[in-house]
PDB file of C-alpha atoms in Angstrom:
ATOM      1  CA  UNK A 234      60.138  -0.678 -13.018  1.00 46.00           C
ATOM      2  CA  UNK A 235      56.788  -1.914 -11.713  1.00 51.00           C
ATOM      3  CA  UNK A 236      56.211  -3.196  -8.199  1.00 56.00           C
ATOM      4  CA  UNK A 237      54.332  -6.483  -8.066  1.00 63.00           C
ATOM      5  CA  UNK A 238      51.298  -6.340  -5.789  1.00 64.00           C
ATOM      6  CA  UNK A 239      50.580  -9.016  -3.251  1.00 70.00           C
ATOM      7  CA  UNK A 240      47.449 -11.207  -3.671  1.00 73.00           C
ATOM      8  CA  UNK A 241      45.827  -9.459  -0.694  1.00 70.00           C
ATOM      9  CA  UNK A 242      46.515  -6.037  -2.195  1.00 71.00           C
ATOM     10  CA  UNK A 243      45.016  -7.094  -5.531  1.00 71.00           C
ATOM     11  CA  UNK A 244      41.876  -8.342  -3.782  1.00 72.00           C
ATOM     12  CA  UNK A 245      41.572  -5.087  -1.850  1.00 68.00           C
ATOM     13  CA  UNK A 246      41.979  -3.087  -5.081  1.00 68.00           C
ATOM     14  CA  UNK A 247      39.140  -5.078  -6.664  1.00 73.00           C
ATOM     15  CA  UNK A 248      36.929  -4.420  -3.652  1.00 73.00           C
ATOM     16  CA  UNK A 249      37.744  -0.705  -3.507  1.00 70.00           C
ATOM     17  CA  UNK A 250      35.030   0.437  -5.922  1.00 68.00           C
ATOM     18  CA  UNK A 251      32.240  -1.820  -4.549  1.00 74.00           C
ATOM     19  CA  UNK A 252      33.068  -0.838  -0.963  1.00 74.00           C
ATOM     20  CA  UNK A 253      33.144   2.905  -1.684  1.00 76.00           C
ATOM     21  CA  UNK A 254      30.421   3.236  -4.314  1.00 75.00           C
ATOM     22  CA  UNK A 255      28.197   0.382  -3.121  1.00 76.00           C
ATOM     23  CA  UNK A 256      26.783   2.084   0.001  1.00 81.00           C
ATOM     24  CA  UNK A 257      25.974   5.194  -2.012  1.00 79.00           C
ATOM     25  CA  UNK A 258      24.142   3.159  -4.642  1.00 78.00           C
ATOM     26  CA  UNK A 259      22.212   1.295  -1.948  1.00 81.00           C
ATOM     27  CA  UNK A 260      21.253   4.587  -0.317  1.00 82.00           C
ATOM     28  CA  UNK A 261      20.057   6.003  -3.659  1.00 76.00           C
ATOM     29  CA  UNK A 262      18.095   2.820  -4.310  1.00 75.00           C
ATOM     30  CA  UNK A 263      16.512   3.038  -0.858  1.00 78.00           C
ATOM     31  CA  UNK A 264      15.402   6.674  -1.053  1.00 80.00           C
ATOM     32  CA  UNK A 265      14.732   7.072  -4.805  1.00 81.00           C
ATOM     33  CA  UNK A 266      14.472   3.849  -6.794  1.00 82.00           C
ATOM     34  CA  UNK A 267      12.318   1.863  -4.355  1.00 84.00           C
ATOM     35  CA  UNK A 268       9.761   4.647  -3.623  1.00 84.00           C
ATOM     36  CA  UNK A 269       9.492   5.420  -7.347  1.00 86.00           C
ATOM     37  CA  UNK A 270       8.955   1.755  -8.224  1.00 87.00           C
ATOM     38  CA  UNK A 271       6.403   1.500  -5.401  1.00 88.00           C
ATOM     39  CA  UNK A 272       4.596   4.556  -6.789  1.00 87.00           C
ATOM     40  CA  UNK A 273       4.364   3.036 -10.266  1.00 91.00           C
ATOM     41  CA  UNK A 274       3.149  -0.277  -8.848  1.00 91.00           C
ATOM     42  CA  UNK A 275       0.505   1.432  -6.710  1.00 88.00           C
ATOM     43  CA  UNK A 276      -0.730   3.420  -9.717  1.00 89.00           C
ATOM     44  CA  UNK A 277      -1.686   0.128 -11.388  1.00 89.00           C
ATOM     45  CA  UNK A 278      -3.764  -1.054  -8.429  1.00 88.00           C
ATOM     46  CA  UNK A 279      -7.140  -0.208  -6.948  1.00 85.00           C
ATOM     47  CA  UNK A 280      -8.265  -0.635  -3.350  1.00 80.00           C
ATOM     48  CA  UNK A 281     -11.442  -2.700  -3.173  1.00 76.00           C
ATOM     49  CA  UNK A 282     -13.782  -0.866  -0.750  1.00 72.00           C
ATOM     50  CA  UNK A 283     -15.373  -4.162   0.333  1.00 73.00           C
ATOM     51  CA  UNK A 284     -12.331  -6.336   0.954  1.00 74.00           C
ATOM     52  CA  UNK A 285      -9.922  -3.388   1.483  1.00 73.00           C
ATOM     53  CA  UNK A 286      -7.367  -5.241  -0.658  1.00 78.00           C
ATOM     54  CA  UNK A 287      -5.361  -3.873  -3.579  1.00 79.00           C
ATOM     55  CA  UNK A 288      -6.351  -5.301  -6.969  1.00 82.00           C
ATOM     56  CA  UNK A 289      -4.430  -4.961 -10.219  1.00 86.00           C
ATOM     57  CA  UNK A 290      -6.368  -2.778 -12.692  1.00 85.00           C
ATOM     58  CA  UNK A 291      -3.677  -1.731 -15.185  1.00 85.00           C
ATOM     59  CA  UNK A 292      -4.077   1.793 -16.546  1.00 87.00           C
ATOM     60  CA  UNK A 293      -7.655   2.194 -15.328  1.00 86.00           C
ATOM     61  CA  UNK A 294      -6.591   4.641 -12.594  1.00 86.00           C
ATOM     62  CA  UNK A 295      -5.038   6.942 -15.196  1.00 88.00           C
ATOM     63  CA  UNK A 296      -8.186   6.679 -17.306  1.00 85.00           C
ATOM     64  CA  UNK A 297     -10.398   7.585 -14.340  1.00 82.00           C
ATOM     65  CA  UNK A 298      -8.067  10.388 -13.314  1.00 82.00           C
ATOM     66  CA  UNK A 299      -7.713  12.127 -16.667  1.00 82.00           C
ATOM     67  CA  UNK A 300     -10.873  11.184 -18.565  1.00 80.00           C
ATOM     68  CA  UNK A 301     -13.530  10.451 -15.898  1.00 64.00           C
ATOM     69  CA  UNK A 302     -16.681  12.536 -16.163  1.00 55.00           C
ATOM     70  CA  UNK A 303     -18.430  14.060 -13.182  1.00 51.00           C
ATOM     71  CA  UNK A 304     -20.921  11.185 -13.237  1.00 48.00           C
ATOM     72  CA  UNK A 305     -18.149   8.632 -12.887  1.00 49.00           C
ATOM     73  CA  UNK A 306     -17.869   7.192 -16.405  1.00 52.00           C
ATOM     74  CA  UNK A 307     -14.660   7.543 -18.445  1.00 53.00           C
ATOM     75  CA  UNK A 308     -14.625   8.379 -22.143  1.00 52.00           C
ATOM     76  CA  UNK A 309     -11.264   8.386 -23.863  1.00 52.00           C
ATOM     77  CA  UNK A 310     -10.554  11.611 -25.744  1.00 52.00           C
ATOM     78  CA  UNK A 311     -12.717  13.738 -23.422  1.00 65.00           C
ATOM     79  CA  UNK A 312     -10.733  15.230 -20.552  1.00 73.00           C
ATOM     80  CA  UNK A 313     -12.254  15.326 -17.106  1.00 80.00           C
ATOM     81  CA  UNK A 314     -13.467  18.824 -16.124  1.00 80.00           C
ATOM     82  CA  UNK A 315     -11.748  18.380 -12.765  1.00 83.00           C
ATOM     83  CA  UNK A 316      -8.451  17.445 -14.402  1.00 86.00           C
ATOM     84  CA  UNK A 317      -8.633  20.448 -16.726  1.00 88.00           C
ATOM     85  CA  UNK A 318      -9.553  22.967 -14.018  1.00 91.00           C
ATOM     86  CA  UNK A 319      -6.990  21.696 -11.491  1.00 91.00           C
ATOM     87  CA  UNK A 320      -4.270  21.574 -14.148  1.00 91.00           C
ATOM     88  CA  UNK A 321      -5.140  25.158 -15.095  1.00 93.00           C
ATOM     89  CA  UNK A 322      -4.942  26.201 -11.437  1.00 94.00           C
ATOM     90  CA  UNK A 323      -1.538  24.534 -11.126  1.00 94.00           C
ATOM     91  CA  UNK A 324      -0.190  26.270 -14.237  1.00 94.00           C
ATOM     92  CA  UNK A 325      -1.441  29.657 -12.990  1.00 95.00           C
ATOM     93  CA  UNK A 326      -0.107  29.114  -9.479  1.00 95.00           C
ATOM     94  CA  UNK A 327       3.317  27.819 -10.541  1.00 94.00           C
ATOM     95  CA  UNK A 328       3.688  30.195 -13.493  1.00 94.00           C
ATOM     96  CA  UNK A 329       2.918  33.424 -11.645  1.00 96.00           C
ATOM     97  CA  UNK A 330       4.653  32.430  -8.398  1.00 95.00           C
ATOM     98  CA  UNK A 331       7.888  31.358 -10.071  1.00 94.00           C
ATOM     99  CA  UNK A 332       7.970  34.293 -12.508  1.00 95.00           C
ATOM    100  CA  UNK A 333       7.317  36.977  -9.887  1.00 96.00           C
ATOM    101  CA  UNK A 334       9.676  35.503  -7.301  1.00 94.00           C
ATOM    102  CA  UNK A 335      12.427  35.081  -9.914  1.00 94.00           C
ATOM    103  CA  UNK A 336      12.189  38.673 -11.136  1.00 94.00           C
ATOM    104  CA  UNK A 337      12.050  40.026  -7.583  1.00 94.00           C
ATOM    105  CA  UNK A 338      14.883  37.767  -6.492  1.00 93.00           C
ATOM    106  CA  UNK A 339      17.054  38.776  -9.439  1.00 92.00           C
ATOM    107  CA  UNK A 340      16.483  42.482  -8.817  1.00 91.00           C
ATOM    108  CA  UNK A 341      17.197  42.223  -5.090  1.00 89.00           C
ATOM    109  CA  UNK A 342      20.260  40.025  -5.691  1.00 89.00           C
ATOM    110  CA  UNK A 343      21.694  42.579  -8.125  1.00 88.00           C
ATOM    111  CA  UNK A 344      21.044  45.318  -5.578  1.00 86.00           C
ATOM    112  CA  UNK A 345      22.635  43.404  -2.679  1.00 84.00           C
ATOM    113  CA  UNK A 346      25.647  42.576  -4.839  1.00 81.00           C
ATOM    114  CA  UNK A 347      26.586  46.255  -4.846  1.00 77.00           C
ATOM    115  CA  UNK A 348      28.684  47.862  -2.131  1.00 72.00           C
ATOM    116  CA  UNK A 349      25.833  49.273  -0.046  1.00 68.00           C
ATOM    117  CA  UNK A 350      25.882  50.415   3.555  1.00 71.00           C
ATOM    118  CA  UNK A 351      24.324  47.780   5.790  1.00 67.00           C
ATOM    119  CA  UNK A 352      24.434  45.159   3.045  1.00 69.00           C
ATOM    120  CA  UNK A 353      25.178  42.395   5.554  1.00 71.00           C
ATOM    121  CA  UNK A 354      22.060  43.194   7.575  1.00 77.00           C
ATOM    122  CA  UNK A 355      19.905  43.206   4.462  1.00 76.00           C
ATOM    123  CA  UNK A 356      21.331  39.850   3.346  1.00 73.00           C
ATOM    124  CA  UNK A 357      20.453  38.374   6.736  1.00 76.00           C
ATOM    125  CA  UNK A 358      16.964  39.882   6.805  1.00 78.00           C
ATOM    126  CA  UNK A 359      15.867  38.629   3.370  1.00 79.00           C
ATOM    127  CA  UNK A 360      16.301  34.963   4.300  1.00 80.00           C
ATOM    128  CA  UNK A 361      13.898  35.122   7.263  1.00 81.00           C
ATOM    129  CA  UNK A 362      10.723  34.237   5.276  1.00 82.00           C
ATOM    130  CA  UNK A 363      12.418  31.187   3.766  1.00 81.00           C
ATOM    131  CA  UNK A 364      13.678  29.688   7.034  1.00 82.00           C
ATOM    132  CA  UNK A 365      10.244  29.831   8.683  1.00 83.00           C
ATOM    133  CA  UNK A 366       8.209  26.586   8.537  1.00 84.00           C
ATOM    134  CA  UNK A 367       5.828  26.638   5.569  1.00 85.00           C
ATOM    135  CA  UNK A 368       2.846  25.807   7.785  1.00 88.00           C
ATOM    136  CA  UNK A 369       3.643  28.766  10.032  1.00 89.00           C
ATOM    137  CA  UNK A 370       3.906  31.051   7.004  1.00 90.00           C
ATOM    138  CA  UNK A 371       0.599  29.735   5.678  1.00 90.00           C
ATOM    139  CA  UNK A 372      -1.172  30.342   8.994  1.00 92.00           C
ATOM    140  CA  UNK A 373       0.277  33.860   9.179  1.00 93.00           C
ATOM    141  CA  UNK A 374      -0.887  34.777   5.670  1.00 93.00           C
ATOM    142  CA  UNK A 375      -4.281  33.148   6.246  1.00 93.00           C
ATOM    143  CA  UNK A 376      -4.779  35.410   9.243  1.00 93.00           C
ATOM    144  CA  UNK A 377      -3.578  38.464   7.302  1.00 93.00           C
ATOM    145  CA  UNK A 378      -6.041  37.782   4.456  1.00 93.00           C
ATOM    146  CA  UNK A 379      -8.935  36.960   6.795  1.00 90.00           C
ATOM    147  CA  UNK A 380     -12.084  38.848   5.751  1.00 85.00           C
ATOM    148  CA  UNK A 381     -13.403  40.154   9.066  1.00 83.00           C
ATOM    149  CA  UNK A 382     -10.324  40.918  11.195  1.00 84.00           C
ATOM    150  CA  UNK A 383      -7.401  40.336   8.852  1.00 86.00           C
ATOM    151  CA  UNK A 384      -4.446  42.698   8.924  1.00 90.00           C
ATOM    152  CA  UNK A 385      -4.601  43.499   5.211  1.00 91.00           C
ATOM    153  CA  UNK A 386      -8.275  44.512   5.284  1.00 89.00           C
ATOM    154  CA  UNK A 387      -7.622  46.549   8.411  1.00 89.00           C
ATOM    155  CA  UNK A 388      -4.651  48.346   6.868  1.00 90.00           C
ATOM    156  CA  UNK A 389      -6.532  49.117   3.644  1.00 89.00           C
ATOM    157  CA  UNK A 390      -9.488  50.522   5.592  1.00 88.00           C
ATOM    158  CA  UNK A 391      -7.247  52.718   7.736  1.00 88.00           C
ATOM    159  CA  UNK A 392      -5.631  54.079   4.578  1.00 88.00           C
ATOM    160  CA  UNK A 393      -9.059  54.816   3.109  1.00 86.00           C
ATOM    161  CA  UNK A 394      -8.502  52.541   0.118  1.00 85.00           C
ATOM    162  CA  UNK A 395     -11.581  50.405   0.830  1.00 83.00           C
ATOM    163  CA  UNK A 396     -14.777  50.986   2.806  1.00 82.00           C
ATOM    164  CA  UNK A 397     -15.756  47.337   3.358  1.00 83.00           C
ATOM    165  CA  UNK A 398     -13.980  44.066   3.936  1.00 87.00           C
ATOM    166  CA  UNK A 399     -12.631  42.199   0.917  1.00 89.00           C
ATOM    167  CA  UNK A 400     -13.338  38.415   0.997  1.00 90.00           C
ATOM    168  CA  UNK A 401      -9.827  37.423  -0.053  1.00 91.00           C
ATOM    169  CA  UNK A 402     -10.155  33.733   0.804  1.00 91.00           C
ATOM    170  CA  UNK A 403     -13.835  33.391  -0.140  1.00 90.00           C
ATOM    171  CA  UNK A 404     -13.492  34.519  -3.755  1.00 89.00           C
ATOM    172  CA  UNK A 405     -11.782  32.137  -6.192  1.00 89.00           C
ATOM    173  CA  UNK A 406      -9.634  34.681  -8.042  1.00 91.00           C
ATOM    174  CA  UNK A 407      -8.698  36.563  -4.868  1.00 93.00           C
ATOM    175  CA  UNK A 408      -7.847  33.327  -3.063  1.00 94.00           C
ATOM    176  CA  UNK A 409      -5.469  32.338  -5.871  1.00 95.00           C
ATOM    177  CA  UNK A 410      -3.914  35.807  -5.717  1.00 95.00           C
ATOM    178  CA  UNK A 411      -3.450  35.429  -1.951  1.00 94.00           C
ATOM    179  CA  UNK A 412      -1.752  32.064  -2.434  1.00 94.00           C
ATOM    180  CA  UNK A 413       0.613  33.497  -5.029  1.00 95.00           C
ATOM    181  CA  UNK A 414       1.530  36.443  -2.777  1.00 95.00           C
ATOM    182  CA  UNK A 415       2.251  34.108   0.141  1.00 94.00           C
ATOM    183  CA  UNK A 416       4.280  31.771  -2.059  1.00 94.00           C
ATOM    184  CA  UNK A 417       6.323  34.652  -3.491  1.00 94.00           C
ATOM    185  CA  UNK A 418       7.012  35.959   0.015  1.00 93.00           C
ATOM    186  CA  UNK A 419       8.222  32.534   1.180  1.00 92.00           C
ATOM    187  CA  UNK A 420      10.411  31.527  -1.768  1.00 91.00           C
ATOM    188  CA  UNK A 421      11.869  34.807  -3.084  1.00 92.00           C
ATOM    189  CA  UNK A 422      14.678  34.666  -0.468  1.00 91.00           C
ATOM    190  CA  UNK A 423      15.745  31.292  -1.893  1.00 91.00           C
ATOM    191  CA  UNK A 424      16.086  32.853  -5.350  1.00 93.00           C
ATOM    192  CA  UNK A 425      18.068  35.739  -3.857  1.00 91.00           C
ATOM    193  CA  UNK A 426      20.523  33.402  -2.107  1.00 90.00           C
ATOM    194  CA  UNK A 427      21.179  31.275  -5.207  1.00 92.00           C
ATOM    195  CA  UNK A 428      21.562  34.227  -7.593  1.00 92.00           C
ATOM    196  CA  UNK A 429      23.655  36.222  -5.128  1.00 89.00           C
ATOM    197  CA  UNK A 430      26.056  33.287  -4.884  1.00 87.00           C
ATOM    198  CA  UNK A 431      26.253  33.176  -8.681  1.00 88.00           C
ATOM    199  CA  UNK A 432      27.014  36.881  -8.886  1.00 88.00           C
ATOM    200  CA  UNK A 433      30.135  36.352  -6.783  1.00 84.00           C
ATOM    201  CA  UNK A 434      31.644  34.368  -9.685  1.00 82.00           C
ATOM    202  CA  UNK A 435      31.527  37.243 -12.169  1.00 82.00           C
ATOM    203  CA  UNK A 436      35.064  38.724 -12.565  1.00 81.00           C
ATOM    204  CA  UNK A 437      35.083  42.406 -11.673  1.00 80.00           C
ATOM    205  CA  UNK A 438      37.593  43.047 -14.489  1.00 81.00           C
ATOM    206  CA  UNK A 439      34.921  42.228 -17.071  1.00 79.00           C
ATOM    207  CA  UNK A 440      32.668  44.962 -15.706  1.00 77.00           C
ATOM    208  CA  UNK A 441      35.546  47.442 -15.814  1.00 74.00           C
ATOM    209  CA  UNK A 442      36.371  46.496 -19.413  1.00 81.00           C
ATOM    210  CA  UNK A 443      32.732  46.791 -20.471  1.00 77.00           C
ATOM    211  CA  UNK A 444      32.441  50.189 -18.798  1.00 74.00           C
ATOM    212  CA  UNK A 445      35.584  51.405 -20.573  1.00 75.00           C
ATOM    213  CA  UNK A 446      34.079  50.256 -23.881  1.00 75.00           C
ATOM    214  CA  UNK A 447      31.006  52.374 -23.165  1.00 76.00           C
ATOM    215  CA  UNK A 448      28.583  49.481 -22.720  1.00 76.00           C
ATOM    216  CA  UNK A 449      25.182  50.340 -21.254  1.00 80.00           C
ATOM    217  CA  UNK A 450      23.883  48.757 -18.041  1.00 81.00           C
ATOM    218  CA  UNK A 451      21.636  46.418 -20.003  1.00 85.00           C
ATOM    219  CA  UNK A 452      24.528  45.453 -22.284  1.00 84.00           C
ATOM    220  CA  UNK A 453      26.781  44.762 -19.282  1.00 83.00           C
ATOM    221  CA  UNK A 454      24.117  42.583 -17.696  1.00 84.00           C
ATOM    222  CA  UNK A 455      23.327  40.625 -20.877  1.00 86.00           C
ATOM    223  CA  UNK A 456      26.910  40.125 -22.080  1.00 84.00           C
ATOM    224  CA  UNK A 457      28.807  39.906 -18.797  1.00 83.00           C
ATOM    225  CA  UNK A 458      26.513  39.011 -15.897  1.00 85.00           C
ATOM    226  CA  UNK A 459      24.018  36.716 -17.575  1.00 87.00           C
ATOM    227  CA  UNK A 460      26.474  34.159 -19.078  1.00 86.00           C
ATOM    228  CA  UNK A 461      28.060  33.586 -15.671  1.00 85.00           C
ATOM    229  CA  UNK A 462      24.671  33.617 -13.924  1.00 89.00           C
ATOM    230  CA  UNK A 463      23.077  30.977 -16.163  1.00 89.00           C
ATOM    231  CA  UNK A 464      24.094  27.985 -13.996  1.00 88.00           C
ATOM    232  CA  UNK A 465      22.652  29.678 -10.912  1.00 90.00           C
ATOM    233  CA  UNK A 466      19.463  30.583 -12.786  1.00 91.00           C
ATOM    234  CA  UNK A 467      19.125  26.952 -13.851  1.00 90.00           C
ATOM    235  CA  UNK A 468      19.484  25.708 -10.272  1.00 90.00           C
ATOM    236  CA  UNK A 469      17.143  28.352  -8.855  1.00 92.00           C
ATOM    237  CA  UNK A 470      14.369  27.798 -11.409  1.00 92.00           C
ATOM    238  CA  UNK A 471      14.636  24.014 -11.263  1.00 91.00           C
ATOM    239  CA  UNK A 472      14.331  23.790  -7.486  1.00 90.00           C
ATOM    240  CA  UNK A 473      11.752  26.592  -7.398  1.00 91.00           C
ATOM    241  CA  UNK A 474       9.458  24.869  -9.917  1.00 92.00           C
ATOM    242  CA  UNK A 475       9.814  21.508  -8.180  1.00 90.00           C
ATOM    243  CA  UNK A 476       8.852  23.115  -4.853  1.00 88.00           C
ATOM    244  CA  UNK A 477       5.764  24.753  -6.347  1.00 90.00           C
ATOM    245  CA  UNK A 478       4.558  21.721  -8.311  1.00 90.00           C
ATOM    246  CA  UNK A 479       4.538  19.656  -5.128  1.00 84.00           C
ATOM    247  CA  UNK A 480       3.329  22.587  -2.977  1.00 83.00           C
ATOM    248  CA  UNK A 481       0.862  21.398  -0.362  1.00 87.00           C
ATOM    249  CA  UNK A 482       1.661  23.204   2.887  1.00 88.00           C
ATOM    250  CA  UNK A 483       0.634  26.730   1.915  1.00 90.00           C
ATOM    251  CA  UNK A 484      -2.340  25.644  -0.191  1.00 92.00           C
ATOM    252  CA  UNK A 485      -3.782  23.306   2.415  1.00 92.00           C
ATOM    253  CA  UNK A 486      -3.260  25.635   5.364  1.00 92.00           C
ATOM    254  CA  UNK A 487      -4.587  28.750   3.609  1.00 92.00           C
ATOM    255  CA  UNK A 488      -7.471  27.491   1.440  1.00 91.00           C
ATOM    256  CA  UNK A 489      -7.559  23.654   1.356  1.00 89.00           C
ATOM    257  CA  UNK A 490      -8.138  24.051  -2.381  1.00 89.00           C
ATOM    258  CA  UNK A 491     -11.223  26.233  -1.928  1.00 84.00           C
ATOM    259  CA  UNK A 492     -13.472  27.982  -2.356  1.00 88.00           C
ATOM    260  CA  UNK A 493     -14.860  25.119  -4.410  1.00 85.00           C
ATOM    261  CA  UNK A 494     -11.889  23.953  -6.462  1.00 87.00           C
ATOM    262  CA  UNK A 495     -10.648  27.422  -7.401  1.00 91.00           C
ATOM    263  CA  UNK A 496      -7.269  26.938  -5.689  1.00 93.00           C
ATOM    264  CA  UNK A 497      -6.999  23.161  -5.929  1.00 93.00           C
ATOM    265  CA  UNK A 498      -3.606  22.229  -7.408  1.00 93.00           C
ATOM    266  CA  UNK A 499      -2.053  18.860  -8.235  1.00 91.00           C
ATOM    267  CA  UNK A 500      -0.396  18.415  -4.835  1.00 90.00           C
ATOM    268  CA  UNK A 501      -3.562  19.144  -2.830  1.00 91.00           C
ATOM    269  CA  UNK A 502      -5.619  17.028  -5.251  1.00 91.00           C
ATOM    270  CA  UNK A 503      -3.200  14.131  -4.756  1.00 90.00           C
ATOM    271  CA  UNK A 504      -3.448  14.430  -0.969  1.00 90.00           C
ATOM    272  CA  UNK A 505      -7.233  14.700  -1.047  1.00 90.00           C
ATOM    273  CA  UNK A 506      -7.580  11.724  -3.388  1.00 87.00           C
ATOM    274  CA  UNK A 507      -5.181   9.405  -1.582  1.00 86.00           C
ATOM    275  CA  UNK A 508      -5.822  10.367   2.059  1.00 85.00           C
ATOM    276  CA  UNK A 509      -9.241  12.025   2.321  1.00 85.00           C
ATOM    277  CA  UNK A 510     -11.085   9.911  -0.282  1.00 85.00           C
ATOM    278  CA  UNK A 511      -8.966   6.818   0.498  1.00 83.00           C
ATOM    279  CA  UNK A 512      -8.098   6.098  -3.149  1.00 85.00           C
ATOM    280  CA  UNK A 513      -4.355   5.373  -3.012  1.00 87.00           C
ATOM    281  CA  UNK A 514      -4.262   3.909  -6.526  1.00 88.00           C
ATOM    282  CA  UNK A 515      -5.713   7.016  -8.143  1.00 87.00           C
ATOM    283  CA  UNK A 516      -3.506   9.202  -5.961  1.00 88.00           C
ATOM    284  CA  UNK A 517      -0.455   7.205  -7.055  1.00 90.00           C
ATOM    285  CA  UNK A 518      -1.509   7.636 -10.705  1.00 90.00           C
ATOM    286  CA  UNK A 519      -1.641  11.380 -10.160  1.00 90.00           C
ATOM    287  CA  UNK A 520       1.798  11.159  -8.537  1.00 91.00           C
ATOM    288  CA  UNK A 521       3.157   9.429 -11.647  1.00 92.00           C
ATOM    289  CA  UNK A 522       1.681  12.176 -13.855  1.00 90.00           C
ATOM    290  CA  UNK A 523       3.157  14.837 -11.575  1.00 90.00           C
ATOM    291  CA  UNK A 524       6.549  13.097 -11.661  1.00 89.00           C
ATOM    292  CA  UNK A 525       6.519  12.865 -15.463  1.00 91.00           C
ATOM    293  CA  UNK A 526       5.577  16.537 -15.851  1.00 90.00           C
ATOM    294  CA  UNK A 527       8.306  17.559 -13.406  1.00 89.00           C
ATOM    295  CA  UNK A 528      10.933  15.598 -15.333  1.00 89.00           C
ATOM    296  CA  UNK A 529       9.757  17.155 -18.602  1.00 91.00           C
ATOM    297  CA  UNK A 530       9.997  20.682 -17.184  1.00 90.00           C
ATOM    298  CA  UNK A 531      13.440  20.060 -15.685  1.00 87.00           C
ATOM    299  CA  UNK A 532      14.687  18.573 -18.973  1.00 88.00           C
ATOM    300  CA  UNK A 533      13.393  21.642 -20.833  1.00 90.00           C
ATOM    301  CA  UNK A 534      15.171  23.955 -18.390  1.00 88.00           C
ATOM    302  CA  UNK A 535      18.464  22.104 -18.805  1.00 86.00           C
ATOM    303  CA  UNK A 536      18.110  22.323 -22.571  1.00 86.00           C
ATOM    304  CA  UNK A 537      17.422  26.051 -22.313  1.00 83.00           C
ATOM    305  CA  UNK A 538      20.052  26.996 -19.716  1.00 78.00           C
ATOM    306  CA  UNK A 539      22.422  24.066 -19.889  1.00 67.00           C
ATOM    307  CA  UNK A 540      25.347  25.944 -21.462  1.00 52.00           C
ATOM    308  CA  UNK A 541      27.825  27.380 -18.987  1.00 46.00           C
ATOM    309  CA  UNK A 542      30.602  29.969 -19.379  1.00 42.00           C
ATOM    310  CA  UNK A 543      32.886  27.572 -17.515  1.00 44.00           C
ATOM    311  CA  UNK A 544      32.694  25.021 -20.331  1.00 48.00           C
ATOM    312  CA  UNK A 545      35.379  25.124 -22.987  1.00 39.00           C
TER     313      UNK A 545
END
């Protein structure tokens, strides 16, 4: 027996979805859709230095960004030396930082997952680098790597490892190494937190069964821990890569992309182009490229780690 609804109740039922979902959709449109559309529109425009007005130029900003020569002309099929070198710097910076922090984070998470004395204190201590403001961390590491009175040079000299100061931030390769070390120090705690949360979902009975069967430690990790940890690994790597691709705080505070362009990455290049050189159109074009690359990397990660042990 069905109860007939009143006209008012039927109208309220029809409005239920728009009233509950509508504000969420508007909020998403306000913080994601509109800025993204604005970015694409800006990438197709160029600010006239004489009139200071934005003019529609189509894909010319992308052509200048990717193919422009040092002299200013653009030849399709010949990549800009700046684009190649800065892209290489970004790949090195993101690749080494993410890989090292992930391996360190995984090892520390596995260690903290065990029943160790003082485990709670260790869990609290490891998150300290991550909760500090990135600018503060960058300033701290810049001082530590300073050539003349930096803490690292001082410690190495006291230990007798070196006799003279090492120009960490004045040499291109050493400056990149310093950036990677600082980035690993800042973001490894984030990896630890995510993976440690994932380890709590692994049933202890599976470890006991694997141990009874005589499985080695590596076999227990690969066949028991890893399948349940895959969703956490996916989340950790996705957010970690996104953070590093758009990394500006540490790079700008520590090196500002120098010496030369040896530590210039996409994020600092975008800021320099749009704000320092006052070329918002070209900066927006670089933002579109950065956005497309980020989506491609995230899609690849989901394809690689998308399967979950919780799925039937």
